[in-house]
Short mmCIF file of N, CA and C in Angstrom, two decimals:
data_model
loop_
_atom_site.label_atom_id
_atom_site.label_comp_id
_atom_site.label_asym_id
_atom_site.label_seq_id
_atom_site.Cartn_x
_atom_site.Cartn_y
_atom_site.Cartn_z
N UNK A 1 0.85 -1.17 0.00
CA UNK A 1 0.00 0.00 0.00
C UNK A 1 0.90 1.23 0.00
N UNK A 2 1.11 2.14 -0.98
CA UNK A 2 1.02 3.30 -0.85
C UNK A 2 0.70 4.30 -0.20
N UNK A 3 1.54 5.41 0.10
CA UNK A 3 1.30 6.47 0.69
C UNK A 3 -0.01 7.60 0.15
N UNK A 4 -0.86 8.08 1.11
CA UNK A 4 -2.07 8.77 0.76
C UNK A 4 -1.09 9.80 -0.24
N UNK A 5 -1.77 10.44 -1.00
CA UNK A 5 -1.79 11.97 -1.82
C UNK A 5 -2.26 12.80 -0.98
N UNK A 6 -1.44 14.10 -0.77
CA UNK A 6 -1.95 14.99 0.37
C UNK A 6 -3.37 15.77 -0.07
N UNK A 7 -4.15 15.40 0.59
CA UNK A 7 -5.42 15.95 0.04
C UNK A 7 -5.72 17.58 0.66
N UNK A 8 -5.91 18.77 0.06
CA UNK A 8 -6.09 20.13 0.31
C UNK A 8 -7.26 20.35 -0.04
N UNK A 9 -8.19 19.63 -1.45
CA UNK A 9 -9.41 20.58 -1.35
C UNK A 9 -10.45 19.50 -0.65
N UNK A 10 -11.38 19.75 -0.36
CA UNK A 10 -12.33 18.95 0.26
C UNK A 10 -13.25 18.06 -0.71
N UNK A 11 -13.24 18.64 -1.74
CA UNK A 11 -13.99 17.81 -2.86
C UNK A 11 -13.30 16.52 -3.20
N UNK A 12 -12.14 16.54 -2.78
CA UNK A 12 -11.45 15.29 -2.83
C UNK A 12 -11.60 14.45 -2.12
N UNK A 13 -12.16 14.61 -0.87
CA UNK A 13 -12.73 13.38 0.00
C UNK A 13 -13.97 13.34 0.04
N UNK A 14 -14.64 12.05 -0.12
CA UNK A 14 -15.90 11.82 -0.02
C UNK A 14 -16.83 12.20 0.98
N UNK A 15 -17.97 12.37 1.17
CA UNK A 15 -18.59 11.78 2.67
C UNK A 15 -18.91 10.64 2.94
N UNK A 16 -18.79 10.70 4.45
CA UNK A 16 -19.36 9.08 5.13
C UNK A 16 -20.72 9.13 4.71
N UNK A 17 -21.21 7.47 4.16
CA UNK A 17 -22.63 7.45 4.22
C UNK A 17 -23.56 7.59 5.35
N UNK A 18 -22.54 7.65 6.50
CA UNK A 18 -23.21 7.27 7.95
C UNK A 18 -23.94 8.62 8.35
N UNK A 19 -22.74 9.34 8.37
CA UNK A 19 -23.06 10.91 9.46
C UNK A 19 -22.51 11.89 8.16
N UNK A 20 -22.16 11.66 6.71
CA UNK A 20 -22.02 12.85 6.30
C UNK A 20 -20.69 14.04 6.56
N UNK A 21 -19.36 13.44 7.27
CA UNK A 21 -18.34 14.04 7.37
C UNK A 21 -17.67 13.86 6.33
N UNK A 22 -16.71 14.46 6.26
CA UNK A 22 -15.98 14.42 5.08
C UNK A 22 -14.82 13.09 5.83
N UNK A 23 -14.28 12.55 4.69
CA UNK A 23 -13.95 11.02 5.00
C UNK A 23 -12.60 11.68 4.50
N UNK A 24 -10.98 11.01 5.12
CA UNK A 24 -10.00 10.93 5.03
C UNK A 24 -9.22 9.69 4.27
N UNK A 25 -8.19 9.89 3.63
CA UNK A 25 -7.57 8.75 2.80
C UNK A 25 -6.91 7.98 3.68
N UNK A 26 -6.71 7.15 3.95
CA UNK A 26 -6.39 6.12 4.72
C UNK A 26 -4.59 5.56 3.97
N UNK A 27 -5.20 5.04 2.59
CA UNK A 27 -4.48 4.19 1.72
C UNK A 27 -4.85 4.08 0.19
N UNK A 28 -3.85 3.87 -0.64
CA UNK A 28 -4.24 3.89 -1.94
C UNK A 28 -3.29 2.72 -2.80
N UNK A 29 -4.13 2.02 -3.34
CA UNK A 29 -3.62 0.37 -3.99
C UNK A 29 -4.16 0.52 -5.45
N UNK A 30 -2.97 0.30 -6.15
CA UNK A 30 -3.24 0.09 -7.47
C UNK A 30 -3.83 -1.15 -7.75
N UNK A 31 -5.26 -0.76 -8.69
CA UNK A 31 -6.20 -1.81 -9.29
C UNK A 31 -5.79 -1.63 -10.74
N UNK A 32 -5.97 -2.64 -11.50
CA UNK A 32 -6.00 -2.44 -12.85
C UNK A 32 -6.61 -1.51 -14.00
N UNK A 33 -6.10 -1.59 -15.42
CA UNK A 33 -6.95 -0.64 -16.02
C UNK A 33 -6.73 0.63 -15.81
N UNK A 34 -5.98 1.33 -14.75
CA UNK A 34 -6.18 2.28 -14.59
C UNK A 34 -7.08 3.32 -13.52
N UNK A 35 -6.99 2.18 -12.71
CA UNK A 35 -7.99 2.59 -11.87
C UNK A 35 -7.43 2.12 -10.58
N UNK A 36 -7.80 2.75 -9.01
CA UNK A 36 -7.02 2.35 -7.78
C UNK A 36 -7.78 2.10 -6.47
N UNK A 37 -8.03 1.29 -5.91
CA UNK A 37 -8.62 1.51 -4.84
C UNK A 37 -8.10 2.14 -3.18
N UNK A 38 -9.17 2.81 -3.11
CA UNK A 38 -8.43 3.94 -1.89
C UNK A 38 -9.60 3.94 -1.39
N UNK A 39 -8.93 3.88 -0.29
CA UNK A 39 -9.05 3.61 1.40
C UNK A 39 -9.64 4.60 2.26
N UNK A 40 -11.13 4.85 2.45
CA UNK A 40 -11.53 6.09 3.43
C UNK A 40 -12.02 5.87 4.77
N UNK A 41 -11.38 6.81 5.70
CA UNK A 41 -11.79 6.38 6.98
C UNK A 41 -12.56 7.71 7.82
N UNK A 42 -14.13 7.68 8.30
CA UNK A 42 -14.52 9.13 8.60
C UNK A 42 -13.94 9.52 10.21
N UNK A 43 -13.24 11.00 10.25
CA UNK A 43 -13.19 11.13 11.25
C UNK A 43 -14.21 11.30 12.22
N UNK A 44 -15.23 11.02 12.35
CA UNK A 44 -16.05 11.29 13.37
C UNK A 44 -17.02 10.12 13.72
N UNK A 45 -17.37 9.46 12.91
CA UNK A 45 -18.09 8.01 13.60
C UNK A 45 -16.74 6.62 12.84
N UNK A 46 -16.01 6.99 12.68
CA UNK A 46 -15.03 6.05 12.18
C UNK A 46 -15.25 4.72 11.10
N UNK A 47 -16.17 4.88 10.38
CA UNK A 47 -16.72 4.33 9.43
C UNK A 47 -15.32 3.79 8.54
N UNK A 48 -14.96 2.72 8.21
CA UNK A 48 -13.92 2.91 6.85
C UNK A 48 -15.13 1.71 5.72
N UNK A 49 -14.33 2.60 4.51
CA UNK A 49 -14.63 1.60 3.34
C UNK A 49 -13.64 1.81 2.02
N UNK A 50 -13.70 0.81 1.84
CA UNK A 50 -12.48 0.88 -0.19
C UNK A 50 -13.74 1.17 -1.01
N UNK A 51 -13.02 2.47 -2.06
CA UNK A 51 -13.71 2.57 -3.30
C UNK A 51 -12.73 2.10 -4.11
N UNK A 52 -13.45 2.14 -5.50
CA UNK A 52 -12.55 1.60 -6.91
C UNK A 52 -12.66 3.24 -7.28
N UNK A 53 -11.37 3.57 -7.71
CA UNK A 53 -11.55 5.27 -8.76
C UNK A 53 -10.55 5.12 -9.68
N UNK A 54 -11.33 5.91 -10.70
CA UNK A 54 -9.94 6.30 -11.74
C UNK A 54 -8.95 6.84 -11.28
N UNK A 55 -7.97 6.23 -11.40
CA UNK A 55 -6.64 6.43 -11.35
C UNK A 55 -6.23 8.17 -11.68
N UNK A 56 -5.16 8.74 -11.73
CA UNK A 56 -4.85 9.99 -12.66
C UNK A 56 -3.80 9.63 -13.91
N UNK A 57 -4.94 10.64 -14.75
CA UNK A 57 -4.29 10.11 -16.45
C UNK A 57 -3.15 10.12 -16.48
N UNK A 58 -2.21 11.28 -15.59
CA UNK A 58 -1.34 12.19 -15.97
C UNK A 58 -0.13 10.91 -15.80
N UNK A 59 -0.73 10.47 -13.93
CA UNK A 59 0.56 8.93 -13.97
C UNK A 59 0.30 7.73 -14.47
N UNK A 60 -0.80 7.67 -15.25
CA UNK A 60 -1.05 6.73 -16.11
C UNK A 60 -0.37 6.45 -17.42
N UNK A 61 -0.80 5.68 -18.13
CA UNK A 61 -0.36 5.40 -20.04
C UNK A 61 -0.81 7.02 -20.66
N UNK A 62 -1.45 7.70 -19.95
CA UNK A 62 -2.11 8.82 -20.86
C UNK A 62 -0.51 9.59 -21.18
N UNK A 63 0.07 9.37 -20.39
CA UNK A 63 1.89 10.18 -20.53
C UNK A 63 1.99 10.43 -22.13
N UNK A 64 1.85 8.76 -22.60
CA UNK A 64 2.78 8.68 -24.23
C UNK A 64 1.64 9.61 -24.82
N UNK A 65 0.26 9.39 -24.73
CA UNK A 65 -0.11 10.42 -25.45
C UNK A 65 -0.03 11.95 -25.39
N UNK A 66 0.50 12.37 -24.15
CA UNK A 66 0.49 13.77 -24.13
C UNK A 66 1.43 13.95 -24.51
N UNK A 67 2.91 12.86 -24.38
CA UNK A 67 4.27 13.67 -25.17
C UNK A 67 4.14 13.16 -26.76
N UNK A 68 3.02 13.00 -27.23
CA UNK A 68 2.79 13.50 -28.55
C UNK A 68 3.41 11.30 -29.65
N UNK A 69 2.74 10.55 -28.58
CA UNK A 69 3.16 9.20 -29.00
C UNK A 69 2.06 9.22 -30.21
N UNK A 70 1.27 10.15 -30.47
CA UNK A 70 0.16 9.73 -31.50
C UNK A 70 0.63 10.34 -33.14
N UNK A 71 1.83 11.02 -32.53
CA UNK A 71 2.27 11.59 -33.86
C UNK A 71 1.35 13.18 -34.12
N UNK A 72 2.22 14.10 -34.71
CA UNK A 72 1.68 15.15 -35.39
C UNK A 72 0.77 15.27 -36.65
N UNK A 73 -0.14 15.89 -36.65
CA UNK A 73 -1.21 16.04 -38.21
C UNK A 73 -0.71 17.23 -38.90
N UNK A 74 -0.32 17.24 -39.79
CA UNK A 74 0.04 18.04 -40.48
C UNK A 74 -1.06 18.96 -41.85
#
């Protein structure tokens, strides 16, 4: 398991289904495809659960296409 991503805006953590706090990253595990499951735990009734999320393109395969692996159109 991987180290959380420092999370700053709040839209980045979910809420608990329980009580509605905003939920903290716990952990983050690469799933396939492109996609990762991460780990939320709420601070206030201590709820945890794993979601599946898209991954980010940027550290993904999307790389070769942004440094231009698709070739130029002329």
């Amino acid at each position: 398991m991987r180290k959380p991503d420092p999370e700053l805006l709040p839209i980045q953590r979910p809420r608990c289904p329980t009580c509605q706090a905003r939920m903290l990253t716990l952990g983050i595990e690469d799933a396939p495809d492109g996609f990762e499951n991460r780990t939320f735990r709420c601070v206030k009734c201590h709820r945890t659960e794993t979601r599946l999320l898209a991954a980010d393109p940027i550290k993904t395969g999307a790389v070769g296409w942004l440094s231009g692996e698709l070739g130029r159109q002329e």
